[in-house]
Coordinates of N, CA and C in Angstrom, one line a residue:
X1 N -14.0 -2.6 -38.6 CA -12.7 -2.1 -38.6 C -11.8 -3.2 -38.0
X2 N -10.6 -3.8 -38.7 CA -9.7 -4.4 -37.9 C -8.3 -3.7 -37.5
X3 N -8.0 -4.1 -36.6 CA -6.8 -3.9 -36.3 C -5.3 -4.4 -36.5
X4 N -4.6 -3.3 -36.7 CA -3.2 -3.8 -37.9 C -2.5 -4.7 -36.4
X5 N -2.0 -5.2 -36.9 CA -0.9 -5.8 -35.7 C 0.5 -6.1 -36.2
X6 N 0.9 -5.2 -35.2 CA 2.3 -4.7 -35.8 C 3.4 -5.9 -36.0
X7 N 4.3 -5.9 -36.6 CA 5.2 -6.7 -36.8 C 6.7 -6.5 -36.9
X8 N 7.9 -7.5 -37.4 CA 8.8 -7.0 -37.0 C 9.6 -5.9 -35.7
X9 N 10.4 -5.4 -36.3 CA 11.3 -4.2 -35.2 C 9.8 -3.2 -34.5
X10 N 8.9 -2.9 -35.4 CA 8.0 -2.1 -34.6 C 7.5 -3.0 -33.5
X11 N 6.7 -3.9 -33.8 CA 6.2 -5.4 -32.5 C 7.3 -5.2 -31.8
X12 N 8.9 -5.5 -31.7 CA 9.6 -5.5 -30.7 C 9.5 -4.1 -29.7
X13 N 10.0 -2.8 -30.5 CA 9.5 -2.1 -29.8 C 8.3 -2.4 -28.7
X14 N 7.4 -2.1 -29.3 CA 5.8 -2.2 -28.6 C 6.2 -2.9 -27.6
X15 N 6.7 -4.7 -27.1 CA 6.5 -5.2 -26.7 C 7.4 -4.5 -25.7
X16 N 9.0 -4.1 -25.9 CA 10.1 -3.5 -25.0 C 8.9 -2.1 -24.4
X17 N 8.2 -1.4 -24.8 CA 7.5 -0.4 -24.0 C 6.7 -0.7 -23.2
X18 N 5.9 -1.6 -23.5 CA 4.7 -2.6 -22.5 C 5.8 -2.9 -21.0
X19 N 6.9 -4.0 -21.6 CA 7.5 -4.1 -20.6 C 7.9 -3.1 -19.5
X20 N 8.6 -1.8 -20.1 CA 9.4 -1.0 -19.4 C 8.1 -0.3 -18.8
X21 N 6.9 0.0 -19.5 CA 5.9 0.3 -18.3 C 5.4 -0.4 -17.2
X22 N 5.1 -2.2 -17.3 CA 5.0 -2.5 -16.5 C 6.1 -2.4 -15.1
X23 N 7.2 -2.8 -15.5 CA 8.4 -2.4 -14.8 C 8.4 -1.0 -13.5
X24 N 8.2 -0.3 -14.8 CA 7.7 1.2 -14.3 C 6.7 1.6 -13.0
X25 N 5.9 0.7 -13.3 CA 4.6 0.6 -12.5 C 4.7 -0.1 -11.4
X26 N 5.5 -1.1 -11.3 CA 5.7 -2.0 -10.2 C 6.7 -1.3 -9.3
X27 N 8.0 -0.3 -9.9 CA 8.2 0.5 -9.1 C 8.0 1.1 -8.8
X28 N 6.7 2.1 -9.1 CA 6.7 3.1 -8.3 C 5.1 2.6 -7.5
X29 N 4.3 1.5 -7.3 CA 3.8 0.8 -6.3 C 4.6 -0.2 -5.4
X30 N 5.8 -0.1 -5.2 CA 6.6 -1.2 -4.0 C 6.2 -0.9 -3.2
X31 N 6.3 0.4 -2.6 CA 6.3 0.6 -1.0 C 4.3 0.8 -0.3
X32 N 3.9 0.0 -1.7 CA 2.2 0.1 -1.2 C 2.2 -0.8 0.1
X33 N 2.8 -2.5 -0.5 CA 2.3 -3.2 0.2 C 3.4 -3.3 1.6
X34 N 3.8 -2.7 2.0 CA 4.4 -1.9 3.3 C 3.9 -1.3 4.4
X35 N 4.1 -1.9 5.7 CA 3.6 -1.3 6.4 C 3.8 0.2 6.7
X36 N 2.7 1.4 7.0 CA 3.9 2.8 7.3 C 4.9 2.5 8.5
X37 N 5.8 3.3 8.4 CA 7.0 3.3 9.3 C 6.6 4.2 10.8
X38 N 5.6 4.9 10.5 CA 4.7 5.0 12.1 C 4.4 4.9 12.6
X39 N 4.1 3.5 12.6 CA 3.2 3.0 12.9 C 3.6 2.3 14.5
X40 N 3.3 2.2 15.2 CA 4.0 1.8 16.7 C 3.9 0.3 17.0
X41 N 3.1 -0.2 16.0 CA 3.2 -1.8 16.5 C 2.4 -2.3 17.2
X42 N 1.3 -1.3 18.5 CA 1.0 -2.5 19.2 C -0.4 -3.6 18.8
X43 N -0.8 -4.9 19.4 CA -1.8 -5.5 19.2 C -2.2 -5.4 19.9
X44 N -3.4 -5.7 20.0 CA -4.8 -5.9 20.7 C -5.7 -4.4 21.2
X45 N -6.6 -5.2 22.2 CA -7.7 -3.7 22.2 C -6.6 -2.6 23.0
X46 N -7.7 -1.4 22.6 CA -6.7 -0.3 23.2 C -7.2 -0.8 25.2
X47 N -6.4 0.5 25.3 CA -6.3 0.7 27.0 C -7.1 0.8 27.3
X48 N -8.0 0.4 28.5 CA -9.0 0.8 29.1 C -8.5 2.0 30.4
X49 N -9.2 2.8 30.1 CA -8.7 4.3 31.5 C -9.0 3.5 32.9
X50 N -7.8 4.0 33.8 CA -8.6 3.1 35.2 C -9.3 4.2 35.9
X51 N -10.0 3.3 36.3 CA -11.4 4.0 37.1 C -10.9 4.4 38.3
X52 N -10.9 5.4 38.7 CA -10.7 5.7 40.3 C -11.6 5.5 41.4
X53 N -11.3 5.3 43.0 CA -12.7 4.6 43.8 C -13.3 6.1 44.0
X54 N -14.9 5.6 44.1 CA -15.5 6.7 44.5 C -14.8 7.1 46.3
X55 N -14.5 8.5 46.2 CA -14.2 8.8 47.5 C -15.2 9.6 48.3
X56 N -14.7 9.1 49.8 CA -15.7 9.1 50.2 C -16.4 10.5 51.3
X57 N -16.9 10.8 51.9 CA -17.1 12.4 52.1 C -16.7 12.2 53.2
X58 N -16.3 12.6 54.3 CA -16.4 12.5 55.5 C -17.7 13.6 56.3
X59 N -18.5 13.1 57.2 CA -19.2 14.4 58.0 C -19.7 14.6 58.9

């Protein structure tokens, strides 16, 4: 089986819908490559808890 390939006004069409999809598709993936907006920003390792001294008994 081959395939017709279209020509004239129809080929323009086709080609104007390819585009307007790709188009399509790029806007509605922009905000992928975005960081989220909740993100708080900080770097490096988290917090370490501070240790309290062992206290001591009196007796």
């Amino acid at each position: 089986m081959s395939e017709r390939k279209a020509t004239g006004k129809s080929a323009q069409r086709e080609e104007e819908a390819k585009r307007n999809l790709v188009d399509e598709m790029s806007r509605e993936s922009f905000p992928a490559s975005d960081p989220p907006s909740t993100n708080p920003g900080r770097v490096g390792a988290p917090r370490r808890p501070k240790q309290s001294e062992p206290s001591e008994k009196s007796e």
